[in-house]
Amino acid sequence: MGFRHRDFPDHVCLLRKSLYGLKQAPRAWYQRFTDFVLTLGFAQSRCDNSLFIYHHGTDIAYLLIYVDDIILTTSSDKLRESLMGSLSGEFAMKDLGPLSYFLGISVTRTGDRLFLSQSAYARDIIERAGMTTCNPVATPVDTSSKLGLDSGADFDNPTLFRSLAGALQYLTFTRPDIIYAVQQVCMHMHAPKLDHWNALKRIIRYLQGSHHLGLTLDRSSSLDLRAYTDADWAGCPDTRRSTSGYCVYLGDNLISWSSKRQSTISRSSAEAEYRGVANVVAELCWIRNLLLELRRPLTRASIVYCDNISAIYLSGNPVQHQRTKHIELDIHFVREQVQRGLVRVLHVPSRFQIADIFTKGLPRILFEDFRSSLSIRPPPASTAGV
């Protein structure tokens, strides 16, 4: 029972101010903030509700909010000061200066380059696992067969396993090189076995020798989109489902990546690859729409690289075959984007298929080559000792 008024025993309190801890607090705060920034001339993005866009003449501003953490970037200092003054007058907030830390991600600017790192967070994970003195390994996952549900005896501390696996998921925001290994471990969070625990420890041993690495973003004059997609057909030993992965580049910068088990069983490798193509084409459509809202529309087709000839043939061939009738929706979706000139699906040799790093364990030399292609690099020399 909560507070009850003596004269109005059947009444309840009316929420007038959002407080931490209440279920409705985040929604009420977000609505309050949205209503105000719209009065300043911002428009809310349809692609991302947490993004607000300001375009008036030559003045441009982008505002990104996550709960009470905000990134504001503007075309001029005068506009930034004006918007900060308006926001500070309405809400109690503090200008922390140039972006250096956001949601646990350290941001280092060196000239025209940004270095995104979660090194401190990675070291904390290693410490929580009690492995600060462990020997490092060169890759986060071995090249042997994948783990199944019945891989050894039950692990005696499933709570620790789930805690570390969840922490590793957040680390993939700046470390796409571990996303496949983390995805494989997270599939067994409900009933971890000893072999699953050993696989998780291997990821941590890999981080022991690479926690300083981060994602690099360089200034680029090109706004062309290109993507790599791959699938490991029937790779799951329990369900025989395939794992598909992709990465998307804007110019030379990696901006999106994924490694995920497909929701249905594929009857052929071509079908598994084509579902992977459909997934990355959907992501490209979202990115193109977002760039359109930012008034940076793309004028050329986005390129999707796939190493399966049959999947490439399906994307442009209007003839339906008996073996592809059941994936008709994916076929029509991709083919429509190809016919409209928004997407081109091209072949890439398996040796240069970067998306392999998201679907299977790789030998050290190939893994390090693909990791470098993902712009995962050491910190700038000026911050190497930080």
PDB file of N, CA and C in Angstrom, residues 170-248:
ATOM      1  N   TYR A 170      28.602  -5.954 -24.726  1.00  0.00           N
ATOM      2  CA  TYR A 170      28.744  -4.498 -24.801  1.00  0.00           C
ATOM      3  C   TYR A 170      30.101  -4.108 -25.384  1.00  0.00           C
ATOM      4  N   LEU A 171      31.100  -4.938 -25.168  1.00  0.00           N
ATOM      5  CA  LEU A 171      32.431  -4.645 -25.689  1.00  0.00           C
ATOM      6  C   LEU A 171      32.473  -4.702 -27.216  1.00  0.00           C
ATOM      7  N   THR A 172      31.535  -5.433 -27.830  1.00  0.00           N
ATOM      8  CA  THR A 172      31.538  -5.546 -29.295  1.00  0.00           C
ATOM      9  C   THR A 172      31.150  -4.236 -29.967  1.00  0.00           C
ATOM     10  N   PHE A 173      30.756  -3.202 -29.223  1.00  0.00           N
ATOM     11  CA  PHE A 173      30.437  -1.899 -29.825  1.00  0.00           C
ATOM     12  C   PHE A 173      31.655  -1.284 -30.499  1.00  0.00           C
ATOM     13  N   THR A 174      32.845  -1.574 -29.975  1.00  0.00           N
ATOM     14  CA  THR A 174      34.066  -1.068 -30.609  1.00  0.00           C
ATOM     15  C   THR A 174      35.021  -2.193 -31.000  1.00  0.00           C
ATOM     16  N   ARG A 175      34.618  -3.444 -30.774  1.00  0.00           N
ATOM     17  CA  ARG A 175      35.488  -4.580 -31.082  1.00  0.00           C
ATOM     18  C   ARG A 175      34.738  -5.611 -31.940  1.00  0.00           C
ATOM     19  N   PRO A 176      34.503  -5.299 -33.216  1.00  0.00           N
ATOM     20  CA  PRO A 176      33.825  -6.272 -34.081  1.00  0.00           C
ATOM     21  C   PRO A 176      34.615  -7.555 -34.287  1.00  0.00           C
ATOM     22  N   ASP A 177      35.906  -7.551 -33.948  1.00  0.00           N
ATOM     23  CA  ASP A 177      36.715  -8.758 -34.139  1.00  0.00           C
ATOM     24  C   ASP A 177      36.331  -9.887 -33.180  1.00  0.00           C
ATOM     25  N   ILE A 178      35.594  -9.589 -32.109  1.00  0.00           N
ATOM     26  CA  ILE A 178      35.207 -10.647 -31.170  1.00  0.00           C
ATOM     27  C   ILE A 178      33.719 -10.979 -31.254  1.00  0.00           C
ATOM     28  N   ILE A 179      32.991 -10.347 -32.177  1.00  0.00           N
ATOM     29  CA  ILE A 179      31.533 -10.490 -32.165  1.00  0.00           C
ATOM     30  C   ILE A 179      31.099 -11.924 -32.467  1.00  0.00           C
ATOM     31  N   TYR A 180      31.820 -12.621 -33.337  1.00  0.00           N
ATOM     32  CA  TYR A 180      31.441 -14.007 -33.633  1.00  0.00           C
ATOM     33  C   TYR A 180      31.664 -14.899 -32.419  1.00  0.00           C
ATOM     34  N   ALA A 181      32.811 -14.766 -31.780  1.00  0.00           N
ATOM     35  CA  ALA A 181      33.096 -15.591 -30.602  1.00  0.00           C
ATOM     36  C   ALA A 181      32.093 -15.313 -29.487  1.00  0.00           C
ATOM     37  N   VAL A 182      31.738 -14.046 -29.286  1.00  0.00           N
ATOM     38  CA  VAL A 182      30.764 -13.681 -28.244  1.00  0.00           C
ATOM     39  C   VAL A 182      29.387 -14.219 -28.598  1.00  0.00           C
ATOM     40  N   GLN A 183      29.024 -14.154 -29.878  1.00  0.00           N
ATOM     41  CA  GLN A 183      27.720 -14.670 -30.297  1.00  0.00           C
ATOM     42  C   GLN A 183      27.608 -16.169 -30.025  1.00  0.00           C
ATOM     43  N   GLN A 184      28.675 -16.900 -30.273  1.00  0.00           N
ATOM     44  CA  GLN A 184      28.662 -18.328 -30.033  1.00  0.00           C
ATOM     45  C   GLN A 184      28.525 -18.646 -28.545  1.00  0.00           C
ATOM     46  N   VAL A 185      29.196 -17.887 -27.709  1.00  0.00           N
ATOM     47  CA  VAL A 185      29.117 -18.105 -26.264  1.00  0.00           C
ATOM     48  C   VAL A 185      27.725 -17.749 -25.739  1.00  0.00           C
ATOM     49  N   CYS A 186      27.165 -16.650 -26.220  1.00  0.00           N
ATOM     50  CA  CYS A 186      25.876 -16.177 -25.698  1.00  0.00           C
ATOM     51  C   CYS A 186      24.723 -17.109 -26.043  1.00  0.00           C
ATOM     52  N   MET A 187      24.883 -17.959 -27.036  1.00  0.00           N
ATOM     53  CA  MET A 187      23.814 -18.909 -27.365  1.00  0.00           C
ATOM     54  C   MET A 187      23.626 -19.962 -26.277  1.00  0.00           C
ATOM     55  N   HIS A 188      24.577 -20.058 -25.344  1.00  0.00           N
ATOM     56  CA  HIS A 188      24.509 -21.095 -24.313  1.00  0.00           C
ATOM     57  C   HIS A 188      24.411 -20.496 -22.912  1.00  0.00           C
ATOM     58  N   MET A 189      23.907 -19.284 -22.801  1.00  0.00           N
ATOM     59  CA  MET A 189      23.808 -18.645 -21.494  1.00  0.00           C
ATOM     60  C   MET A 189      22.794 -19.331 -20.590  1.00  0.00           C
ATOM     61  N   HIS A 190      21.789 -19.980 -21.178  1.00  0.00           N
ATOM     62  CA  HIS A 190      20.735 -20.590 -20.356  1.00  0.00           C
ATOM     63  C   HIS A 190      21.217 -21.833 -19.610  1.00  0.00           C
ATOM     64  N   ALA A 191      22.181 -22.570 -20.195  1.00  0.00           N
ATOM     65  CA  ALA A 191      22.697 -23.780 -19.548  1.00  0.00           C
ATOM     66  C   ALA A 191      24.154 -23.973 -19.939  1.00  0.00           C
ATOM     67  N   PRO A 192      25.054 -23.153 -19.390  1.00  0.00           N
ATOM     68  CA  PRO A 192      26.469 -23.239 -19.793  1.00  0.00           C
ATOM     69  C   PRO A 192      27.140 -24.531 -19.318  1.00  0.00           C
ATOM     70  N   LYS A 193      27.964 -25.070 -20.199  1.00  0.00           N
ATOM     71  CA  LYS A 193      28.753 -26.251 -19.884  1.00  0.00           C
ATOM     72  C   LYS A 193      30.224 -25.848 -19.709  1.00  0.00           C
ATOM     73  N   LEU A 194      31.037 -26.809 -19.299  1.00  0.00           N
ATOM     74  CA  LEU A 194      32.458 -26.521 -19.088  1.00  0.00           C
ATOM     75  C   LEU A 194      33.139 -26.075 -20.385  1.00  0.00           C
ATOM     76  N   ASP A 195      32.773 -26.688 -21.505  1.00  0.00           N
ATOM     77  CA  ASP A 195      33.378 -26.304 -22.777  1.00  0.00           C
ATOM     78  C   ASP A 195      32.968 -24.878 -23.172  1.00  0.00           C
ATOM     79  N   HIS A 196      31.753 -24.490 -22.826  1.00  0.00           N
ATOM     80  CA  HIS A 196      31.314 -23.113 -23.098  1.00  0.00           C
ATOM     81  C   HIS A 196      32.111 -22.132 -22.238  1.00  0.00           C
ATOM     82  N   TRP A 197      32.363 -22.505 -21.002  1.00  0.00           N
ATOM     83  CA  TRP A 197      33.166 -21.668 -20.115  1.00  0.00           C
ATOM     84  C   TRP A 197      34.596 -21.546 -20.636  1.00  0.00           C
ATOM     85  N   ASN A 198      35.140 -22.631 -21.140  1.00  0.00           N
ATOM     86  CA  ASN A 198      36.488 -22.573 -21.707  1.00  0.00           C
ATOM     87  C   ASN A 198      36.527 -21.674 -22.945  1.00  0.00           C
ATOM     88  N   ALA A 199      35.451 -21.695 -23.741  1.00  0.00           N
ATOM     89  CA  ALA A 199      35.382 -20.818 -24.914  1.00  0.00           C
ATOM     90  C   ALA A 199      35.323 -19.356 -24.493  1.00  0.00           C
ATOM     91  N   LEU A 200      34.580 -19.073 -23.420  1.00  0.00           N
ATOM     92  CA  LEU A 200      34.519 -17.701 -22.910  1.00  0.00           C
ATOM     93  C   LEU A 200      35.876 -17.259 -22.383  1.00  0.00           C
ATOM     94  N   LYS A 201      36.568 -18.171 -21.680  1.00  0.00           N
ATOM     95  CA  LYS A 201      37.894 -17.815 -21.164  1.00  0.00           C
ATOM     96  C   LYS A 201      38.876 -17.553 -22.299  1.00  0.00           C
ATOM     97  N   ARG A 202      38.701 -18.231 -23.426  1.00  0.00           N
ATOM     98  CA  ARG A 202      39.594 -17.972 -24.556  1.00  0.00           C
ATOM     99  C   ARG A 202      39.402 -16.543 -25.075  1.00  0.00           C
ATOM    100  N   ILE A 203      38.151 -16.062 -25.092  1.00  0.00           N
ATOM    101  CA  ILE A 203      37.907 -14.674 -25.509  1.00  0.00           C
ATOM    102  C   ILE A 203      38.637 -13.714 -24.573  1.00  0.00           C
ATOM    103  N   ILE A 204      38.570 -13.996 -23.270  1.00  0.00           N
ATOM    104  CA  ILE A 204      39.220 -13.120 -22.295  1.00  0.00           C
ATOM    105  C   ILE A 204      40.747 -13.193 -22.437  1.00  0.00           C
ATOM    106  N   ARG A 205      41.264 -14.366 -22.726  1.00  0.00           N
ATOM    107  CA  ARG A 205      42.712 -14.479 -22.969  1.00  0.00           C
ATOM    108  C   ARG A 205      43.116 -13.689 -24.209  1.00  0.00           C
ATOM    109  N   TYR A 206      42.248 -13.678 -25.210  1.00  0.00           N
ATOM    110  CA  TYR A 206      42.522 -12.863 -26.407  1.00  0.00           C
ATOM    111  C   TYR A 206      42.522 -11.379 -26.040  1.00  0.00           C
ATOM    112  N   LEU A 207      41.579 -10.974 -25.182  1.00  0.00           N
ATOM    113  CA  LEU A 207      41.521  -9.567 -24.762  1.00  0.00           C
ATOM    114  C   LEU A 207      42.741  -9.194 -23.924  1.00  0.00           C
ATOM    115  N   GLN A 208      43.292 -10.164 -23.199  1.00  0.00           N
ATOM    116  CA  GLN A 208      44.475  -9.889 -22.382  1.00  0.00           C
ATOM    117  C   GLN A 208      45.613  -9.323 -23.231  1.00  0.00           C
ATOM    118  N   GLY A 209      45.719  -9.799 -24.463  1.00  0.00           N
ATOM    119  CA  GLY A 209      46.793  -9.323 -25.323  1.00  0.00           C
ATOM    120  C   GLY A 209      46.358  -8.257 -26.316  1.00  0.00           C
ATOM    121  N   SER A 210      45.066  -7.893 -26.309  1.00  0.00           N
ATOM    122  CA  SER A 210      44.588  -6.938 -27.317  1.00  0.00           C
ATOM    123  C   SER A 210      43.610  -5.905 -26.764  1.00  0.00           C
ATOM    124  N   HIS A 211      43.556  -5.752 -25.428  1.00  0.00           N
ATOM    125  CA  HIS A 211      42.573  -4.830 -24.848  1.00  0.00           C
ATOM    126  C   HIS A 211      42.809  -3.388 -25.280  1.00  0.00           C
ATOM    127  N   HIS A 212      44.024  -3.074 -25.722  1.00  0.00           N
ATOM    128  CA  HIS A 212      44.346  -1.709 -26.111  1.00  0.00           C
ATOM    129  C   HIS A 212      43.843  -1.362 -27.506  1.00  0.00           C
ATOM    130  N   LEU A 213      43.409  -2.348 -28.271  1.00  0.00           N
ATOM    131  CA  LEU A 213      42.945  -2.086 -29.627  1.00  0.00           C
ATOM    132  C   LEU A 213      41.590  -1.384 -29.620  1.00  0.00           C
ATOM    133  N   GLY A 214      41.308  -0.644 -30.695  1.00  0.00           N
ATOM    134  CA  GLY A 214      40.044   0.056 -30.802  1.00  0.00           C
ATOM    135  C   GLY A 214      39.673   0.300 -32.245  1.00  0.00           C
ATOM    136  N   LEU A 215      38.529   0.924 -32.444  1.00  0.00           N
ATOM    137  CA  LEU A 215      38.002   1.197 -33.777  1.00  0.00           C
ATOM    138  C   LEU A 215      38.454   2.574 -34.243  1.00  0.00           C
ATOM    139  N   THR A 216      38.998   2.632 -35.447  1.00  0.00           N
ATOM    140  CA  THR A 216      39.519   3.879 -36.004  1.00  0.00           C
ATOM    141  C   THR A 216      38.587   4.412 -37.082  1.00  0.00           C
ATOM    142  N   LEU A 217      38.278   5.711 -37.008  1.00  0.00           N
ATOM    143  CA  LEU A 217      37.458   6.390 -38.009  1.00  0.00           C
ATOM    144  C   LEU A 217      38.264   7.548 -38.586  1.00  0.00           C
ATOM    145  N   ASP A 218      38.471   7.533 -39.892  1.00  0.00           N
ATOM    146  CA  ASP A 218      39.233   8.578 -40.566  1.00  0.00           C
ATOM    147  C   ASP A 218      38.313   9.473 -41.385  1.00  0.00           C
ATOM    148  N   ARG A 219      38.769  10.688 -41.612  1.00  0.00           N
ATOM    149  CA  ARG A 219      38.041  11.576 -42.504  1.00  0.00           C
ATOM    150  C   ARG A 219      38.081  10.995 -43.918  1.00  0.00           C
ATOM    151  N   SER A 220      36.934  11.012 -44.591  1.00  0.00           N
ATOM    152  CA  SER A 220      36.857  10.424 -45.920  1.00  0.00           C
ATOM    153  C   SER A 220      36.023  11.319 -46.826  1.00  0.00           C
ATOM    154  N   SER A 221      36.505  11.526 -48.027  1.00  0.00           N
ATOM    155  CA  SER A 221      35.764  12.338 -48.988  1.00  0.00           C
ATOM    156  C   SER A 221      34.679  11.539 -49.691  1.00  0.00           C
ATOM    157  N   SER A 222      34.723  10.212 -49.580  1.00  0.00           N
ATOM    158  CA  SER A 222      33.754   9.345 -50.248  1.00  0.00           C
ATOM    159  C   SER A 222      32.598   9.006 -49.316  1.00  0.00           C
ATOM    160  N   LEU A 223      31.389   9.019 -49.854  1.00  0.00           N
ATOM    161  CA  LEU A 223      30.217   8.598 -49.097  1.00  0.00           C
ATOM    162  C   LEU A 223      29.598   7.337 -49.699  1.00  0.00           C
ATOM    163  N   ASP A 224      30.391   6.589 -50.451  1.00  0.00           N
ATOM    164  CA  ASP A 224      29.885   5.357 -51.045  1.00  0.00           C
ATOM    165  C   ASP A 224      29.742   4.276 -49.972  1.00  0.00           C
ATOM    166  N   LEU A 225      28.686   3.476 -50.094  1.00  0.00           N
ATOM    167  CA  LEU A 225      28.455   2.362 -49.188  1.00  0.00           C
ATOM    168  C   LEU A 225      28.872   1.063 -49.850  1.00  0.00           C
ATOM    169  N   ARG A 226      29.619   0.254 -49.115  1.00  0.00           N
ATOM    170  CA  ARG A 226      29.937  -1.089 -49.594  1.00  0.00           C
ATOM    171  C   ARG A 226      29.848  -2.052 -48.414  1.00  0.00           C
ATOM    172  N   ALA A 227      29.457  -3.269 -48.709  1.00  0.00           N
ATOM    173  CA  ALA A 227      29.240  -4.251 -47.649  1.00  0.00           C
ATOM    174  C   ALA A 227      29.782  -5.611 -48.071  1.00  0.00           C
ATOM    175  N   TYR A 228      30.157  -6.395 -47.074  1.00  0.00           N
ATOM    176  CA  TYR A 228      30.589  -7.774 -47.274  1.00  0.00           C
ATOM    177  C   TYR A 228      29.659  -8.669 -46.465  1.00  0.00           C
ATOM    178  N   THR A 229      29.192  -9.751 -47.052  1.00  0.00           N
ATOM    179  CA  THR A 229      28.287 -10.653 -46.352  1.00  0.00           C
ATOM    180  C   THR A 229      28.697 -12.099 -46.590  1.00  0.00           C
ATOM    181  N   ASP A 230      28.522 -12.920 -45.566  1.00  0.00           N
ATOM    182  CA  ASP A 230      28.911 -14.323 -45.657  1.00  0.00           C
ATOM    183  C   ASP A 230      27.998 -15.136 -44.752  1.00  0.00           C
ATOM    184  N   ALA A 231      27.907 -16.422 -45.019  1.00  0.00           N
ATOM    185  CA  ALA A 231      27.108 -17.314 -44.183  1.00  0.00           C
ATOM    186  C   ALA A 231      27.826 -18.643 -44.039  1.00  0.00           C
ATOM    187  N   ASP A 232      27.717 -19.236 -42.859  1.00  0.00           N
ATOM    188  CA  ASP A 232      28.283 -20.552 -42.585  1.00  0.00           C
ATOM    189  C   ASP A 232      27.123 -21.541 -42.580  1.00  0.00           C
ATOM    190  N   TRP A 233      26.943 -22.238 -43.679  1.00  0.00           N
ATOM    191  CA  TRP A 233      25.743 -23.047 -43.878  1.00  0.00           C
ATOM    192  C   TRP A 233      25.664 -24.204 -42.882  1.00  0.00           C
ATOM    193  N   ALA A 234      24.494 -24.308 -42.207  1.00  0.00           N
ATOM    194  CA  ALA A 234      24.186 -25.418 -41.294  1.00  0.00           C
ATOM    195  C   ALA A 234      25.272 -25.601 -40.248  1.00  0.00           C
ATOM    196  N   GLY A 235      25.842 -24.506 -39.768  1.00  0.00           N
ATOM    197  CA  GLY A 235      26.964 -24.595 -38.849  1.00  0.00           C
ATOM    198  C   GLY A 235      26.592 -24.986 -37.433  1.00  0.00           C
ATOM    199  N   CYS A 236      25.352 -24.730 -37.013  1.00  0.00           N
ATOM    200  CA  CYS A 236      24.950 -25.070 -35.642  1.00  0.00           C
ATOM    201  C   CYS A 236      24.768 -26.582 -35.519  1.00  0.00           C
ATOM    202  N   PRO A 237      25.506 -27.242 -34.638  1.00  0.00           N
ATOM    203  CA  PRO A 237      25.413 -28.712 -34.542  1.00  0.00           C
ATOM    204  C   PRO A 237      24.096 -29.199 -33.958  1.00  0.00           C
ATOM    205  N   ASP A 238      23.352 -28.339 -33.285  1.00  0.00           N
ATOM    206  CA  ASP A 238      22.100 -28.751 -32.645  1.00  0.00           C
ATOM    207  C   ASP A 238      20.887 -28.505 -33.535  1.00  0.00           C
ATOM    208  N   THR A 239      20.805 -27.332 -34.149  1.00  0.00           N
ATOM    209  CA  THR A 239      19.624 -26.975 -34.948  1.00  0.00           C
ATOM    210  C   THR A 239      19.886 -27.006 -36.447  1.00  0.00           C
ATOM    211  N   ARG A 240      21.156 -27.094 -36.848  1.00  0.00           N
ATOM    212  CA  ARG A 240      21.577 -27.047 -38.247  1.00  0.00           C
ATOM    213  C   ARG A 240      21.229 -25.725 -38.913  1.00  0.00           C
ATOM    214  N   ARG A 241      21.036 -24.696 -38.122  1.00  0.00           N
ATOM    215  CA  ARG A 241      20.822 -23.369 -38.690  1.00  0.00           C
ATOM    216  C   ARG A 241      22.163 -22.755 -39.080  1.00  0.00           C
ATOM    217  N   SER A 242      22.103 -21.811 -39.991  1.00  0.00           N
ATOM    218  CA  SER A 242      23.315 -21.160 -40.487  1.00  0.00           C
ATOM    219  C   SER A 242      23.584 -19.888 -39.701  1.00  0.00           C
ATOM    220  N   THR A 243      24.837 -19.483 -39.677  1.00  0.00           N
ATOM    221  CA  THR A 243      25.247 -18.210 -39.080  1.00  0.00           C
ATOM    222  C   THR A 243      25.611 -17.247 -40.198  1.00  0.00           C
ATOM    223  N   SER A 244      24.979 -16.094 -40.204  1.00  0.00           N
ATOM    224  CA  SER A 244      25.285 -15.091 -41.226  1.00  0.00           C
ATOM    225  C   SER A 244      25.908 -13.868 -40.562  1.00  0.00           C
ATOM    226  N   GLY A 245      26.792 -13.228 -41.296  1.00  0.00           N
ATOM    227  CA  GLY A 245      27.466 -12.035 -40.785  1.00  0.00           C
ATOM    228  C   GLY A 245      27.712 -11.054 -41.901  1.00  0.00           C
ATOM    229  N   TYR A 246      27.820  -9.795 -41.522  1.00  0.00           N
ATOM    230  CA  TYR A 246      28.113  -8.768 -42.519  1.00  0.00           C
ATOM    231  C   TYR A 246      28.828  -7.602 -41.868  1.00  0.00           C
ATOM    232  N   CYS A 247      29.463  -6.780 -42.704  1.00  0.00           N
ATOM    233  CA  CYS A 247      30.033  -5.513 -42.265  1.00  0.00           C
ATOM    234  C   CYS A 247      29.787  -4.488 -43.361  1.00  0.00           C
ATOM    235  N   VAL A 248      29.556  -3.242 -42.952  1.00  0.00           N
ATOM    236  CA  VAL A 248      29.207  -2.163 -43.878  1.00  0.00           C
ATOM    237  C   VAL A 248      30.205  -1.030 -43.692  1.00  0.00           C
TER     238      VAL A 248
END
